GROMACS .gro file of C-alpha atoms in nm:
model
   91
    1UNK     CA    1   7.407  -4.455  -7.122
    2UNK     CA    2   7.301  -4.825  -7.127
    3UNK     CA    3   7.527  -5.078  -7.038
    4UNK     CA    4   7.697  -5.233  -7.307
    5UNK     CA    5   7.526  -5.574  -7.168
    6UNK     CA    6   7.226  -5.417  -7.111
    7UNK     CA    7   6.954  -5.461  -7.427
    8UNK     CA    8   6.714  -5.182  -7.478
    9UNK     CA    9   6.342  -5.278  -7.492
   10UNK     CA   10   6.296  -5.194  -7.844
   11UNK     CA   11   6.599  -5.384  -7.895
   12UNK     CA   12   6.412  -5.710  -7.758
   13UNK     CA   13   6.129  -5.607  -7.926
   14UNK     CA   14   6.299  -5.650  -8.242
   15UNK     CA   15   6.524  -5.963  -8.196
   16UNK     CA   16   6.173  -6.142  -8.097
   17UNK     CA   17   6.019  -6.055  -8.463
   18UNK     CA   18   6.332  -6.143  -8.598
   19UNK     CA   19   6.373  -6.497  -8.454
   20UNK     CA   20   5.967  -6.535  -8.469
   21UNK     CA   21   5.886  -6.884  -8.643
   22UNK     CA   22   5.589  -6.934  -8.776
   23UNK     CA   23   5.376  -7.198  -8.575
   24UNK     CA   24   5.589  -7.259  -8.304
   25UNK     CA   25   5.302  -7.211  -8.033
   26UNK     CA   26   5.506  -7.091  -7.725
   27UNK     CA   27   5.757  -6.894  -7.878
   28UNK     CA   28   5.665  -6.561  -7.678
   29UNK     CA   29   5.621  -6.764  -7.333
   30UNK     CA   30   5.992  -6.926  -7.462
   31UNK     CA   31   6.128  -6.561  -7.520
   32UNK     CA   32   6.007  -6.462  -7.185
   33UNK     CA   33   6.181  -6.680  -7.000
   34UNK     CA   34   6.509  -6.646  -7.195
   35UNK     CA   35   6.479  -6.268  -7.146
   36UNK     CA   36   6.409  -6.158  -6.781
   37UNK     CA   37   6.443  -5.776  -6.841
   38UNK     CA   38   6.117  -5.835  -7.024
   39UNK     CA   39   5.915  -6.020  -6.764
   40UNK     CA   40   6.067  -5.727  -6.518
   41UNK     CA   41   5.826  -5.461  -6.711
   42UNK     CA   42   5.503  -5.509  -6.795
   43UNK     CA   43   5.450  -5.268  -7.057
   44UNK     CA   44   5.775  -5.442  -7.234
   45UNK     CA   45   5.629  -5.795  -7.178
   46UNK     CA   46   5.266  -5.706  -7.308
   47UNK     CA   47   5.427  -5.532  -7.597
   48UNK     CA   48   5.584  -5.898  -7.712
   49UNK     CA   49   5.351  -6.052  -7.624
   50UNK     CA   50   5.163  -5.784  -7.892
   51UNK     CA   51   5.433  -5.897  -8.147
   52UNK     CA   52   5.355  -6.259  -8.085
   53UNK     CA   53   4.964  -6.171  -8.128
   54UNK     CA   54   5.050  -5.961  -8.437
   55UNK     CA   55   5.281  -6.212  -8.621
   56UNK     CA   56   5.060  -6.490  -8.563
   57UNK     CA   57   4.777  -6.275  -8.731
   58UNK     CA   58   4.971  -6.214  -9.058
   59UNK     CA   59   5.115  -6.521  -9.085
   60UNK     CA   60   4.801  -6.653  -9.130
   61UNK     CA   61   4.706  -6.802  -8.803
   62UNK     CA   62   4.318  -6.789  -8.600
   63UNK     CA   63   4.417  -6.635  -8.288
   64UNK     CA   64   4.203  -6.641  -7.987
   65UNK     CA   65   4.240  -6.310  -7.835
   66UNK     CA   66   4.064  -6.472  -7.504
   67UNK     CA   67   4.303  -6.773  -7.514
   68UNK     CA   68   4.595  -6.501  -7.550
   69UNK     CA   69   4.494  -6.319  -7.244
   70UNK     CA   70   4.407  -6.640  -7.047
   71UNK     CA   71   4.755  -6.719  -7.084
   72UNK     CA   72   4.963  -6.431  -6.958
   73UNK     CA   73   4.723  -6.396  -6.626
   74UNK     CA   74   4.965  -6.176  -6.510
   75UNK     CA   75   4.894  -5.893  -6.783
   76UNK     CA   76   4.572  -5.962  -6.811
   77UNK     CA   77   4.445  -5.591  -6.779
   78UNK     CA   78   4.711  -5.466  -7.007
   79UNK     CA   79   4.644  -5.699  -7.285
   80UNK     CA   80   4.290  -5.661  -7.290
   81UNK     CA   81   4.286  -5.284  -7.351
   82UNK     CA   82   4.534  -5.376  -7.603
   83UNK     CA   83   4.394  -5.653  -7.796
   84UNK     CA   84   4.082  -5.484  -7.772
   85UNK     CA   85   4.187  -5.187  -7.905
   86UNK     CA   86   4.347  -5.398  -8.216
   87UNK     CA   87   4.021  -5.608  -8.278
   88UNK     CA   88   3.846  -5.264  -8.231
   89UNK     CA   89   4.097  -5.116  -8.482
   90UNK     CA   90   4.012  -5.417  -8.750
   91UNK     CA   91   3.645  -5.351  -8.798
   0.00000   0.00000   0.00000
C-alpha cells in the first residue's frame, strides 16, 4: 500500500505533463527539484525528463538531443539509449 503522502511515479509522471508550459526552458530541472522522490530514481527522473523531451517536440520546439543530455550529466547513459532510441524511432 502506498502512503497516502506518498505519490506514485506514474503519478509524477502525469502531474509534470499536466502542469507542462510550453516554452518555459527549465521546467523539468524546476520539477526536479520540487519533487525529490524523482531525483531519488533514475529511471523515474530520465522518464521526465523523456516527457520534457517529448512535449517540447510536439509543441513545436527544435530540441537538441545533445544539449538535453549535456544537461542532466547525471543520467547521461540512460538518456542516451533513450533519446537515441526515439530519434532512431523517427526515421
Amino acid at each position: 500500500m502506498i502512503p497516502a503522502n506518498k505519490v506514485t511515479d506514474s503519478q509524477l509522471i502525469e502531474r509534470f505533463a499536466a502542469e507542462w508550459i510550453p516554452g518555459e526552458s527549465r521546467a523539468v530541472e524546476r520539477f526536479l527539484a520540487e519533487n525529490p522522490q524523482a531525483v531519488e530514481n533514475a529511471e523515474v527522473a530520465v522518464r521526465l525528463i523523456y516527457e520534457d523531451f517529448c512535449l517540447r517536440q510536439e509543441s513545436g520546439c527544435k530540441v537538441d538531443v545533445r544539449e538535453m543530455i549535456e544537461r542532466f550529466p547525471q543520467w547521461r547513459t540512460n538518456l542516451e539509449v533513450v533519446l537515441d532510441f526515439h530519434e532512431l524511432v523517427r526515421q
